[in-house]
PDB file of C-alpha atoms and ligand atoms in Angstrom:
ATOM      1  CA  MET B   1      24.564 -20.305   8.240  1.00 53.00           C
ATOM      2  CA  MET B   2      21.627 -21.618   6.312  1.00 72.00           C
ATOM      3  CA  ASP B   3      21.715 -22.289   2.581  1.00 91.00           C
ATOM      4  CA  PHE B   4      18.303 -20.935   1.585  1.00 98.00           C
ATOM      5  CA  ASP B   5      17.914 -22.507  -1.862  1.00 97.00           C
ATOM      6  CA  GLY B   6      15.224 -25.218  -1.887  1.00 97.00           C
ATOM      7  CA  LYS B   7      14.469 -24.752   1.807  1.00 98.00           C
ATOM      8  CA  VAL B   8      11.005 -24.012   3.184  1.00 98.00           C
ATOM      9  CA  ALA B   9       9.947 -20.744   4.818  1.00 98.00           C
ATOM     10  CA  VAL B  10       6.687 -20.122   6.679  1.00 99.00           C
ATOM     11  CA  ILE B  11       5.695 -16.464   7.085  1.00 99.00           C
ATOM     12  CA  THR B  12       2.794 -15.254   9.217  1.00 98.00           C
ATOM     13  CA  GLY B  13       1.293 -11.876   8.402  1.00 98.00           C
ATOM     14  CA  ALA B  14       2.548 -12.482   4.863  1.00 98.00           C
ATOM     15  CA  ALA B  15      -0.169 -10.639   2.936  1.00 98.00           C
ATOM     16  CA  SER B  16       1.196  -7.161   3.533  1.00 96.00           C
ATOM     17  CA  GLY B  17       4.204  -5.009   4.386  1.00 97.00           C
ATOM     18  CA  ILE B  18       7.231  -6.688   5.904  1.00 98.00           C
ATOM     19  CA  GLY B  19       5.765 -10.195   5.522  1.00 98.00           C
ATOM     20  CA  ALA B  20       5.185  -9.703   1.801  1.00 98.00           C
ATOM     21  CA  GLY B  21       8.753  -8.358   1.443  1.00 98.00           C
ATOM     22  CA  LEU B  22      10.106 -11.427   3.251  1.00 98.00           C
ATOM     23  CA  ALA B  23       8.071 -13.672   0.940  1.00 98.00           C
ATOM     24  CA  ARG B  24       9.466 -12.034  -2.217  1.00 98.00           C
ATOM     25  CA  LYS B  25      13.023 -12.211  -0.875  1.00 98.00           C
ATOM     26  CA  ALA B  26      12.653 -15.859   0.179  1.00 98.00           C
ATOM     27  CA  LEU B  27      11.349 -16.791  -3.270  1.00 98.00           C
ATOM     28  CA  SER B  28      14.185 -14.892  -4.958  1.00 98.00           C
ATOM     29  CA  LEU B  29      16.596 -17.110  -3.000  1.00 98.00           C
ATOM     30  CA  GLY B  30      14.884 -20.247  -4.336  1.00 98.00           C
ATOM     31  CA  MET B  31      12.959 -21.022  -1.169  1.00 98.00           C
ATOM     32  CA  ARG B  32       9.559 -22.687  -1.105  1.00 98.00           C
ATOM     33  CA  VAL B  33       7.223 -20.424   0.823  1.00 98.00           C
ATOM     34  CA  VAL B  34       4.067 -20.819   2.900  1.00 98.00           C
ATOM     35  CA  LEU B  35       2.170 -17.545   3.184  1.00 98.00           C
ATOM     36  CA  ALA B  36      -0.106 -17.286   6.218  1.00 98.00           C
ATOM     37  CA  ASP B  37      -2.431 -14.397   6.958  1.00 98.00           C
ATOM     38  CA  VAL B  38      -5.837 -13.731   8.449  1.00 97.00           C
ATOM     39  CA  ARG B  39      -6.843 -11.644   5.424  1.00 96.00           C
ATOM     40  CA  GLU B  40      -7.598 -14.262   2.808  1.00 97.00           C
ATOM     41  CA  PRO B  41      -8.383 -12.039  -0.229  1.00 97.00           C
ATOM     42  CA  GLU B  42      -5.118 -10.079   0.220  1.00 97.00           C
ATOM     43  CA  LEU B  43      -3.231 -13.347   0.642  1.00 97.00           C
ATOM     44  CA  THR B  44      -4.651 -14.781  -2.576  1.00 97.00           C
ATOM     45  CA  ALA B  45      -4.012 -11.513  -4.430  1.00 97.00           C
ATOM     46  CA  LEU B  46      -0.376 -11.423  -3.298  1.00 98.00           C
ATOM     47  CA  ALA B  47       0.206 -15.090  -4.182  1.00 97.00           C
ATOM     48  CA  ALA B  48      -1.050 -14.390  -7.707  1.00 97.00           C
ATOM     49  CA  THR B  49       1.786 -11.862  -8.162  1.00 97.00           C
ATOM     50  CA  LEU B  50       4.515 -14.283  -7.051  1.00 97.00           C
ATOM     51  CA  GLY B  51       6.378 -16.853  -9.074  1.00 93.00           C
ATOM     52  CA  GLY B  52       7.925 -19.986  -7.582  1.00 95.00           C
ATOM     53  CA  GLU B  53       6.607 -22.538  -5.138  1.00 97.00           C
ATOM     54  CA  VAL B  54       4.052 -20.763  -2.996  1.00 98.00           C
ATOM     55  CA  LEU B  55       1.346 -22.132  -0.754  1.00 98.00           C
ATOM     56  CA  THR B  56      -1.280 -19.945   0.897  1.00 98.00           C
ATOM     57  CA  ALA B  57      -2.666 -20.803   4.308  1.00 98.00           C
ATOM     58  CA  PRO B  58      -5.422 -18.602   5.732  1.00 98.00           C
ATOM     59  CA  THR B  59      -4.465 -18.462   9.399  1.00 98.00           C
ATOM     60  CA  ASP B  60      -5.401 -16.533  12.511  1.00 98.00           C
ATOM     61  CA  VAL B  61      -2.257 -16.630  14.640  1.00 98.00           C
ATOM     62  CA  ALA B  62      -4.329 -15.758  17.715  1.00 98.00           C
ATOM     63  CA  ASP B  63      -5.964 -19.190  17.469  1.00 98.00           C
ATOM     64  CA  PRO B  64      -3.713 -22.116  18.468  1.00 98.00           C
ATOM     65  CA  GLU B  65      -5.718 -24.582  16.358  1.00 98.00           C
ATOM     66  CA  SER B  66      -5.356 -22.378  13.315  1.00 98.00           C
ATOM     67  CA  VAL B  67      -1.555 -22.245  13.793  1.00 99.00           C
ATOM     68  CA  GLU B  68      -1.486 -26.010  14.327  1.00 98.00           C
ATOM     69  CA  ALA B  69      -3.367 -26.410  11.015  1.00 98.00           C
ATOM     70  CA  LEU B  70      -0.781 -24.110   9.384  1.00 98.00           C
ATOM     71  CA  ALA B  71       2.057 -26.343  10.611  1.00 98.00           C
ATOM     72  CA  ASP B  72       0.249 -29.474   9.397  1.00 98.00           C
ATOM     73  CA  LYS B  73      -0.316 -27.902   5.987  1.00 98.00           C
ATOM     74  CA  ALA B  74       3.305 -26.788   5.649  1.00 98.00           C
ATOM     75  CA  TYR B  75       4.750 -30.197   6.587  1.00 98.00           C
ATOM     76  CA  GLU B  76       2.181 -32.136   4.523  1.00 98.00           C
ATOM     77  CA  ASN B  77       2.905 -30.105   1.401  1.00 98.00           C
ATOM     78  CA  PHE B  78       6.621 -29.425   1.681  1.00 98.00           C
ATOM     79  CA  GLY B  79       7.834 -32.117   4.119  1.00 98.00           C
ATOM     80  CA  ALA B  80       9.882 -29.653   6.187  1.00 98.00           C
ATOM     81  CA  VAL B  81      10.006 -26.170   7.639  1.00 98.00           C
ATOM     82  CA  ASP B  82      13.473 -24.657   7.792  1.00 98.00           C
ATOM     83  CA  LEU B  83      12.702 -21.020   8.474  1.00 98.00           C
ATOM     84  CA  LEU B  84       9.751 -19.664  10.463  1.00 99.00           C
ATOM     85  CA  PHE B  85       8.862 -15.988  10.597  1.00 99.00           C
ATOM     86  CA  ASN B  86       6.490 -15.188  13.450  1.00 99.00           C
ATOM     87  CA  ASN B  87       5.794 -11.826  11.836  1.00 98.00           C
ATOM     88  CA  ALA B  88       2.056 -11.083  12.167  1.00 98.00           C
ATOM     89  CA  GLY B  89       1.310  -8.148  14.430  1.00 97.00           C
ATOM     90  CA  ILE B  90      -1.230  -5.410  14.992  1.00 95.00           C
ATOM     91  CA  MET B  91      -1.189  -1.881  16.357  1.00 92.00           C
ATOM     92  CA  ALA B  92      -3.571  -0.544  18.993  1.00 90.00           C
ATOM     93  CA  THR B  93      -3.585   3.117  19.964  1.00 89.00           C
ATOM     94  CA  GLY B  94      -5.169   5.124  22.735  1.00 89.00           C
ATOM     95  CA  PHE B  95      -4.701   5.842  26.416  1.00 91.00           C
ATOM     96  CA  SER B  96      -3.928   2.737  28.465  1.00 93.00           C
ATOM     97  CA  TRP B  97      -6.998   3.246  30.608  1.00 93.00           C
ATOM     98  CA  THR B  98      -9.464   3.873  27.782  1.00 90.00           C
ATOM     99  CA  ILE B  99      -8.473   1.105  25.397  1.00 90.00           C
ATOM    100  CA  GLU B 100     -11.189  -1.489  25.896  1.00 91.00           C
ATOM    101  CA  PRO B 101     -10.249  -4.849  27.427  1.00 93.00           C
ATOM    102  CA  GLU B 102     -11.156  -6.674  24.221  1.00 92.00           C
ATOM    103  CA  ARG B 103      -8.738  -4.494  22.257  1.00 91.00           C
ATOM    104  CA  TRP B 104      -6.030  -5.173  24.838  1.00 94.00           C
ATOM    105  CA  ARG B 105      -6.816  -8.869  24.634  1.00 95.00           C
ATOM    106  CA  ARG B 106      -6.696  -8.940  20.833  1.00 95.00           C
ATOM    107  CA  SER B 107      -3.241  -7.305  20.921  1.00 95.00           C
ATOM    108  CA  VAL B 108      -1.983  -9.886  23.407  1.00 98.00           C
ATOM    109  CA  ASP B 109      -3.632 -12.700  21.444  1.00 98.00           C
ATOM    110  CA  VAL B 110      -2.173 -11.675  18.079  1.00 97.00           C
ATOM    111  CA  ASN B 111       1.169 -10.107  18.980  1.00 98.00           C
ATOM    112  CA  PHE B 112       2.241 -12.263  21.901  1.00 98.00           C
ATOM    113  CA  PHE B 113       0.232 -15.504  21.702  1.00 98.00           C
ATOM    114  CA  GLY B 114       0.582 -15.459  17.914  1.00 98.00           C
ATOM    115  CA  VAL B 115       4.347 -15.832  18.348  1.00 99.00           C
ATOM    116  CA  LEU B 116       3.961 -18.352  21.159  1.00 99.00           C
ATOM    117  CA  HIS B 117       1.542 -20.498  19.144  1.00 98.00           C
ATOM    118  CA  GLY B 118       4.075 -20.465  16.311  1.00 99.00           C
ATOM    119  CA  VAL B 119       6.762 -21.666  18.705  1.00 99.00           C
ATOM    120  CA  ARG B 120       4.492 -24.330  20.222  1.00 98.00           C
ATOM    121  CA  SER B 121       3.354 -25.733  16.870  1.00 99.00           C
ATOM    122  CA  PHE B 122       6.629 -25.628  14.952  1.00 99.00           C
ATOM    123  CA  VAL B 123       9.417 -26.301  17.481  1.00 98.00           C
ATOM    124  CA  PRO B 124       8.378 -29.904  18.291  1.00 98.00           C
ATOM    125  CA  ARG B 125       8.207 -30.680  14.574  1.00 98.00           C
ATOM    126  CA  MET B 126      11.590 -29.026  13.956  1.00 98.00           C
ATOM    127  CA  LEU B 127      13.158 -30.959  16.838  1.00 98.00           C
ATOM    128  CA  LYS B 128      11.688 -34.200  15.503  1.00 98.00           C
ATOM    129  CA  ALA B 129      13.115 -33.498  12.045  1.00 98.00           C
ATOM    130  CA  GLY B 130      16.511 -32.916  13.676  1.00 97.00           C
ATOM    131  CA  THR B 131      17.765 -30.766  10.814  1.00 97.00           C
ATOM    132  CA  LYS B 132      19.036 -27.187  10.985  1.00 97.00           C
ATOM    133  CA  ALA B 133      16.227 -24.662  11.282  1.00 98.00           C
ATOM    134  CA  HIS B 134      15.779 -21.016  12.203  1.00 98.00           C
ATOM    135  CA  ILE B 135      13.020 -18.990  13.883  1.00 98.00           C
ATOM    136  CA  VAL B 136      12.659 -15.231  13.562  1.00 99.00           C
ATOM    137  CA  ASN B 137      10.322 -13.543  16.057  1.00 99.00           C
ATOM    138  CA  THR B 138       9.279 -10.028  15.128  1.00 98.00           C
ATOM    139  CA  SER B 139       9.221  -7.543  17.968  1.00 98.00           C
ATOM    140  CA  SER B 140       9.984  -3.861  17.266  1.00 98.00           C
ATOM    141  CA  VAL B 141      12.283  -1.127  18.498  1.00 97.00           C
ATOM    142  CA  GLY B 142       9.096  -0.541  20.506  1.00 96.00           C
ATOM    143  CA  GLY B 143       9.891  -3.827  22.252  1.00 98.00           C
ATOM    144  CA  PHE B 144      12.815  -2.063  23.969  1.00 97.00           C
ATOM    145  CA  LEU B 145      11.503   1.504  24.156  1.00 96.00           C
ATOM    146  CA  ALA B 146       7.987   1.848  25.545  1.00 95.00           C
ATOM    147  CA  SER B 147       5.810   4.426  23.841  1.00 92.00           C
ATOM    148  CA  PRO B 148       2.852   6.432  25.096  1.00 92.00           C
ATOM    149  CA  LEU B 149      -0.538   5.965  23.407  1.00 91.00           C
ATOM    150  CA  MET B 150       0.179   2.442  22.188  1.00 92.00           C
ATOM    151  CA  ALA B 151       0.709   0.485  25.394  1.00 95.00           C
ATOM    152  CA  PRO B 152      -0.785  -2.794  24.078  1.00 95.00           C
ATOM    153  CA  TYR B 153       1.843  -2.683  21.349  1.00 96.00           C
ATOM    154  CA  SER B 154       4.720  -1.863  23.736  1.00 97.00           C
ATOM    155  CA  VAL B 155       3.626  -4.483  26.268  1.00 98.00           C
ATOM    156  CA  THR B 156       3.323  -7.278  23.736  1.00 98.00           C
ATOM    157  CA  LYS B 157       6.508  -6.365  21.883  1.00 98.00           C
ATOM    158  CA  PHE B 158       8.486  -6.348  25.173  1.00 98.00           C
ATOM    159  CA  ALA B 159       7.030  -9.806  25.872  1.00 98.00           C
ATOM    160  CA  ILE B 160       8.290 -11.112  22.533  1.00 99.00           C
ATOM    161  CA  VAL B 161      11.840 -10.023  23.414  1.00 98.00           C
ATOM    162  CA  ALA B 162      11.678 -11.976  26.681  1.00 98.00           C
ATOM    163  CA  LEU B 163      10.152 -15.068  25.077  1.00 99.00           C
ATOM    164  CA  THR B 164      12.745 -15.070  22.313  1.00 99.00           C
ATOM    165  CA  GLU B 165      15.673 -14.753  24.727  1.00 98.00           C
ATOM    166  CA  SER B 166      14.249 -17.617  26.831  1.00 98.00           C
ATOM    167  CA  LEU B 167      13.767 -19.734  23.732  1.00 98.00           C
ATOM    168  CA  ARG B 168      17.334 -19.201  22.534  1.00 98.00           C
ATOM    169  CA  ALA B 169      18.740 -20.166  25.925  1.00 98.00           C
ATOM    170  CA  GLU B 170      16.546 -23.284  26.022  1.00 98.00           C
ATOM    171  CA  PHE B 171      17.816 -24.368  22.601  1.00 98.00           C
ATOM    172  CA  GLU B 172      21.363 -23.898  23.896  1.00 98.00           C
ATOM    173  CA  ILE B 173      20.605 -26.085  26.940  1.00 98.00           C
ATOM    174  CA  ILE B 174      19.283 -28.964  24.815  1.00 98.00           C
ATOM    175  CA  LYS B 175      21.768 -28.284  21.984  1.00 98.00           C
ATOM    176  CA  ALA B 176      18.932 -27.996  19.462  1.00 98.00           C
ATOM    177  CA  PRO B 177      19.973 -27.288  15.879  1.00 98.00           C
ATOM    178  CA  ILE B 178      17.554 -24.364  15.775  1.00 98.00           C
ATOM    179  CA  GLY B 179      18.810 -20.806  15.417  1.00 98.00           C
ATOM    180  CA  VAL B 180      16.770 -17.923  16.796  1.00 98.00           C
ATOM    181  CA  SER B 181      16.632 -14.245  15.935  1.00 98.00           C
ATOM    182  CA  LEU B 182      14.845 -11.363  17.587  1.00 99.00           C
ATOM    183  CA  LEU B 183      13.839  -8.960  14.838  1.00 98.00           C
ATOM    184  CA  ALA B 184      13.261  -5.355  15.862  1.00 98.00           C
ATOM    185  CA  PRO B 185      12.218  -3.199  12.910  1.00 98.00           C
ATOM    186  CA  GLY B 186      12.357   0.577  13.038  1.00 96.00           C
ATOM    187  CA  PRO B 187      10.118   2.459  10.602  1.00 96.00           C
ATOM    188  CA  VAL B 188       9.024   0.456   7.564  1.00 97.00           C
ATOM    189  CA  LYS B 189       6.398   1.763   5.119  1.00 95.00           C
ATOM    190  CA  THR B 190       3.598  -0.745   5.623  1.00 93.00           C
ATOM    191  CA  GLY B 191      -0.074  -0.897   6.413  1.00 88.00           C
ATOM    192  CA  ILE B 192       0.407  -1.198  10.177  1.00 88.00           C
ATOM    193  CA  PHE B 193      -1.279   2.152  10.888  1.00 83.00           C
ATOM    194  CA  ASN B 194      -3.819   1.854   8.078  1.00 74.00           C
ATOM    195  CA  ASP B 195      -5.374  -1.530   8.611  1.00 59.00           C
ATOM    196  CA  PRO B 196      -8.902  -0.780   9.846  1.00 51.00           C
ATOM    197  CA  PHE B 197      -8.993  -4.129  11.614  1.00 50.00           C
ATOM    198  CA  GLY B 198      -5.528  -3.993  13.088  1.00 51.00           C
ATOM    199  CA  ALA B 199      -4.985  -0.324  13.828  1.00 55.00           C
ATOM    200  CA  MET B 200      -8.120   0.188  15.919  1.00 58.00           C
ATOM    201  CA  VAL B 201      -7.498   3.929  16.099  1.00 62.00           C
ATOM    202  CA  GLU B 202      -9.194   5.594  19.019  1.00 66.00           C
ATOM    203  CA  PRO B 203     -10.673   9.060  18.536  1.00 65.00           C
ATOM    204  CA  GLY B 204      -8.522  11.656  20.319  1.00 68.00           C
ATOM    205  CA  VAL B 205      -5.202  10.094  19.368  1.00 78.00           C
ATOM    206  CA  GLN B 206      -5.636  10.658  15.661  1.00 81.00           C
ATOM    207  CA  SER B 207      -2.872  13.298  15.510  1.00 83.00           C
ATOM    208  CA  PHE B 208      -0.433  10.933  17.240  1.00 82.00           C
ATOM    209  CA  VAL B 209      -1.231   8.221  14.721  1.00 81.00           C
ATOM    210  CA  ASP B 210      -0.993  10.721  11.857  1.00 84.00           C
ATOM    211  CA  ASP B 211       2.485  11.758  13.098  1.00 85.00           C
ATOM    212  CA  LEU B 212       3.627   8.157  13.276  1.00 85.00           C
ATOM    213  CA  ARG B 213       2.248   7.438   9.837  1.00 85.00           C
ATOM    214  CA  SER B 214       4.042  10.494   8.397  1.00 88.00           C
ATOM    215  CA  MET B 215       7.236   9.330  10.105  1.00 87.00           C
ATOM    216  CA  LEU B 216       6.915   5.927   8.412  1.00 89.00           C
ATOM    217  CA  THR B 217       6.307   7.617   5.061  1.00 89.00           C
ATOM    218  CA  ALA B 218       9.228  10.039   5.485  1.00 90.00           C
ATOM    219  CA  TYR B 219      11.861   7.713   6.977  1.00 91.00           C
ATOM    220  CA  GLY B 220      10.555   4.189   6.510  1.00 95.00           C
ATOM    221  CA  LEU B 221      12.240   1.537   4.424  1.00 97.00           C
ATOM    222  CA  THR B 222      10.106  -0.412   1.983  1.00 97.00           C
ATOM    223  CA  GLY B 223       9.165  -3.973   2.897  1.00 97.00           C
ATOM    224  CA  ASP B 224      11.556  -5.216   0.196  1.00 98.00           C
ATOM    225  CA  GLN B 225      14.500  -3.106   1.415  1.00 98.00           C
ATOM    226  CA  PHE B 226      13.835  -4.284   4.934  1.00 98.00           C
ATOM    227  CA  ALA B 227      13.631  -7.951   3.908  1.00 98.00           C
ATOM    228  CA  GLU B 228      17.144  -7.705   2.390  1.00 98.00           C
ATOM    229  CA  LEU B 229      18.497  -6.634   5.780  1.00 98.00           C
ATOM    230  CA  VAL B 230      16.600  -9.364   7.603  1.00 98.00           C
ATOM    231  CA  PHE B 231      17.973 -12.118   5.375  1.00 98.00           C
ATOM    232  CA  ALA B 232      21.498 -10.713   5.787  1.00 98.00           C
ATOM    233  CA  GLY B 233      21.003 -11.004   9.551  1.00 98.00           C
ATOM    234  CA  ILE B 234      19.772 -14.587   9.304  1.00 98.00           C
ATOM    235  CA  ALA B 235      22.646 -15.524   6.988  1.00 98.00           C
ATOM    236  CA  ALA B 236      25.046 -14.079   9.586  1.00 97.00           C
ATOM    237  CA  ASP B 237      23.208 -16.049  12.313  1.00 97.00           C
ATOM    238  CA  GLN B 238      22.544 -12.866  14.297  1.00 98.00           C
ATOM    239  CA  PHE B 239      20.374 -13.152  17.368  1.00 98.00           C
ATOM    240  CA  TRP B 240      19.623  -9.419  17.515  1.00 98.00           C
ATOM    241  CA  ILE B 241      18.484  -8.369  14.048  1.00 98.00           C
ATOM    242  CA  ILE B 242      18.011  -4.631  14.547  1.00 98.00           C
ATOM    243  CA  PRO B 243      18.784  -3.319  11.064  1.00 97.00           C
ATOM    244  CA  GLN B 244      18.087   0.397  11.596  1.00 97.00           C
ATOM    245  CA  PRO B 245      20.599   1.588  14.235  1.00 97.00           C
ATOM    246  CA  GLU B 246      19.508   5.207  13.750  1.00 95.00           C
ATOM    247  CA  ALA B 247      16.085   4.275  15.124  1.00 94.00           C
ATOM    248  CA  PHE B 248      17.476   2.330  18.070  1.00 97.00           C
ATOM    249  CA  ASP B 249      21.027   2.684  19.338  1.00 97.00           C
ATOM    250  CA  GLU B 250      21.017   6.158  20.832  1.00 96.00           C
ATOM    251  CA  ALA B 251      17.537   5.827  22.294  1.00 95.00           C
ATOM    252  CA  TYR B 252      18.337   2.438  23.798  1.00 97.00           C
ATOM    253  CA  ARG B 253      21.572   3.736  25.320  1.00 96.00           C
ATOM    254  CA  ARG B 254      19.636   6.686  26.787  1.00 95.00           C
ATOM    255  CA  ARG B 255      17.117   4.265  28.254  1.00 96.00           C
ATOM    256  CA  ALA B 256      19.813   2.055  29.776  1.00 97.00           C
ATOM    257  CA  ASP B 257      21.528   5.148  31.241  1.00 96.00           C
ATOM    258  CA  ASP B 258      18.202   6.373  32.655  1.00 96.00           C
ATOM    259  CA  VAL B 259      17.484   3.026  34.313  1.00 97.00           C
ATOM    260  CA  LEU B 260      21.009   2.751  35.743  1.00 98.00           C
ATOM    261  CA  ALA B 261      20.839   6.343  37.041  1.00 98.00           C
ATOM    262  CA  ARG B 262      17.293   5.807  38.410  1.00 98.00           C
ATOM    263  CA  ARG B 263      16.243   8.733  36.215  1.00 97.00           C
ATOM    264  CA  THR B 264      12.602   9.128  35.129  1.00 96.00           C
ATOM    265  CA  PRO B 265      12.215   8.253  31.431  1.00 93.00           C
ATOM    266  CA  ARG B 266      11.744  11.163  29.025  1.00 87.00           C
ATOM    267  CA  LEU B 267       9.056  11.225  26.360  1.00 82.00           C
ATOM    268  CA  PRO B 268      10.354   9.620  23.170  1.00 72.00           C
ATOM    269  CA  ARG B 269      10.890  12.072  20.298  1.00 62.00           C
ATOM    270  CA  LEU B 270       9.156  11.536  17.000  1.00 50.00           C
ATOM    271  CA  GLU B 271      11.964  12.097  14.514  1.00 44.00           C
TER     272      GLU B 271
HETATM  273  N1  LIG C   1       6.029  -1.152   9.905  1.00 86.17           N
HETATM  274  C1  LIG C   1       6.797  -0.821  10.905  1.00 86.17           C
HETATM  275  O1  LIG C   1       7.318   0.307  10.947  1.00 86.17           O
HETATM  276  C2  LIG C   1       7.092  -1.815  12.002  1.00 86.17           C
HETATM  277  C3  LIG C   1       7.965  -1.410  13.020  1.00 86.17           C
HETATM  278  C4  LIG C   1       8.238  -2.310  14.038  1.00 86.17           C
HETATM  279  C5  LIG C   1       7.678  -3.578  14.028  1.00 86.17           C
HETATM  280  N2  LIG C   1       6.825  -3.939  13.029  1.00 86.17           N
HETATM  281  C6  LIG C   1       6.255  -5.288  13.088  1.00 86.17           C
HETATM  282  O2  LIG C   1       6.392  -5.950  11.848  1.00 86.17           O
HETATM  283  C7  LIG C   1       5.387  -6.936  11.717  1.00 86.17           C
HETATM  284  C8  LIG C   1       4.727  -6.812  10.347  1.00 86.17           C
HETATM  285  O3  LIG C   1       3.972  -5.619  10.316  1.00 86.17           O
HETATM  286  P1  LIG C   1       3.859  -4.654   9.050  1.00 86.17           P
HETATM  287  O4  LIG C   1       4.464  -3.374   9.419  1.00 86.17           O
HETATM  288  O5  LIG C   1       4.304  -5.358   7.830  1.00 86.17           O
HETATM  289  O6  LIG C   1       2.270  -4.405   9.073  1.00 86.17           O
HETATM  290  P2  LIG C   1       1.117  -4.770   8.038  1.00 86.17           P
HETATM  291  O7  LIG C   1      -0.146  -4.348   8.721  1.00 86.17           O
HETATM  292  O8  LIG C   1       1.427  -4.198   6.703  1.00 86.17           O
HETATM  293  O9  LIG C   1       1.190  -6.353   7.953  1.00 86.17           O
HETATM  294  C9  LIG C   1       0.793  -7.184   9.003  1.00 86.17           C
HETATM  295  C10 LIG C   1       0.059  -8.395   8.433  1.00 86.17           C
HETATM  296  O10 LIG C   1      -0.327  -9.239   9.552  1.00 86.17           O
HETATM  297  C11 LIG C   1      -1.618  -9.725   9.285  1.00 86.17           C
HETATM  298  N3  LIG C   1      -2.308 -10.119  10.512  1.00 86.17           N
HETATM  299  C12 LIG C   1      -2.877  -9.313  11.448  1.00 86.17           C
HETATM  300  N4  LIG C   1      -3.454 -10.066  12.397  1.00 86.17           N
HETATM  301  C13 LIG C   1      -3.238 -11.362  12.058  1.00 86.17           C
HETATM  302  C14 LIG C   1      -3.612 -12.596  12.643  1.00 86.17           C
HETATM  303  N5  LIG C   1      -4.346 -12.637  13.766  1.00 86.17           N
HETATM  304  N6  LIG C   1      -3.225 -13.740  12.041  1.00 86.17           N
HETATM  305  C15 LIG C   1      -2.523 -13.711  10.887  1.00 86.17           C
HETATM  306  N7  LIG C   1      -2.147 -12.563  10.279  1.00 86.17           N
HETATM  307  C16 LIG C   1      -2.510 -11.411  10.855  1.00 86.17           C
HETATM  308  C17 LIG C   1      -2.335  -8.558   8.597  1.00 86.17           C
HETATM  309  O11 LIG C   1      -3.478  -9.023   7.893  1.00 86.17           O
HETATM  310  C18 LIG C   1      -1.227  -8.023   7.701  1.00 86.17           C
HETATM  311  O12 LIG C   1      -1.254  -8.633   6.425  1.00 86.17           O
HETATM  312  C19 LIG C   1       4.418  -6.718  12.883  1.00 86.17           C
HETATM  313  O13 LIG C   1       4.690  -7.644  13.907  1.00 86.17           O
HETATM  314  C20 LIG C   1       4.761  -5.320  13.328  1.00 86.17           C
HETATM  315  O14 LIG C   1       4.455  -5.095  14.691  1.00 86.17           O
HETATM  316  C21 LIG C   1       6.521  -3.075  12.028  1.00 86.17           C
END
């Protein structure tokens, strides 16, 4: 288990929602924190509300050079990175066949390549340092349970699960001192369905998005409540950090049963 005090955390997608909650929690534990986000004004505004050692790094995780610059900045300023949250992610809604290729590509670039660029830029530096480190890749319960009307999200979140399992096994093979967690949030009250840049809501699926947004508002944890659960998972060195069993366990069991019985999947229920 990692002693957080004085250690360095890098958080992508830190300006809002879960990322901002993780930043506040990390600082409360005495960590030094690098906040990375593509939305610079929001990043600066958040940093102004935080006490402690905070560095902001405007970053587009879809761009490998931008993530490389983030890693350089973190190591130059703090000399180490002990905990990396590959957290940035965007929603895209619509029918699979009407979502434009560029919207599909942006989802893959941010959600999947964003995590991969984080791995590619930080792992070599962590291995070189040789000290204990930990990486948390954010998927979703949607990374295990595919949803209609948001296929770019489901596809990329499934990919993160696979990448993270591969990564963990590779660290085991080379006996790297790097822990890995796959984080799968259920509903958390954040801006994921509001962000005009990220949400890219397609006309015709507005009621679906409205239902999901109401579900987040009705049942979602706050970013701060969620961050508590995430840090408890890291402290316990959990690989699968899936802190909301009510949003996952039964549905995942039903899915596994369906696959094993060769039964056609049923439409997921919006609770
Ligand atoms: N909120 C939920 O219910 C929920 C559920 C499951 C998974 N998640 C996942 O949690 C993570 C955080 O999302 P959130 O709910 O806090 O949403 P959010 O929209 O509130 O925050 C996401 C942040 O990522 C940033 N971002 C977007 N594209 C970026 C890019 N290219 N480079 C850098 N930063 C970028 C946004 O500017 C924003 O600040 C995402 O990966 C999301 O898929 C959220």
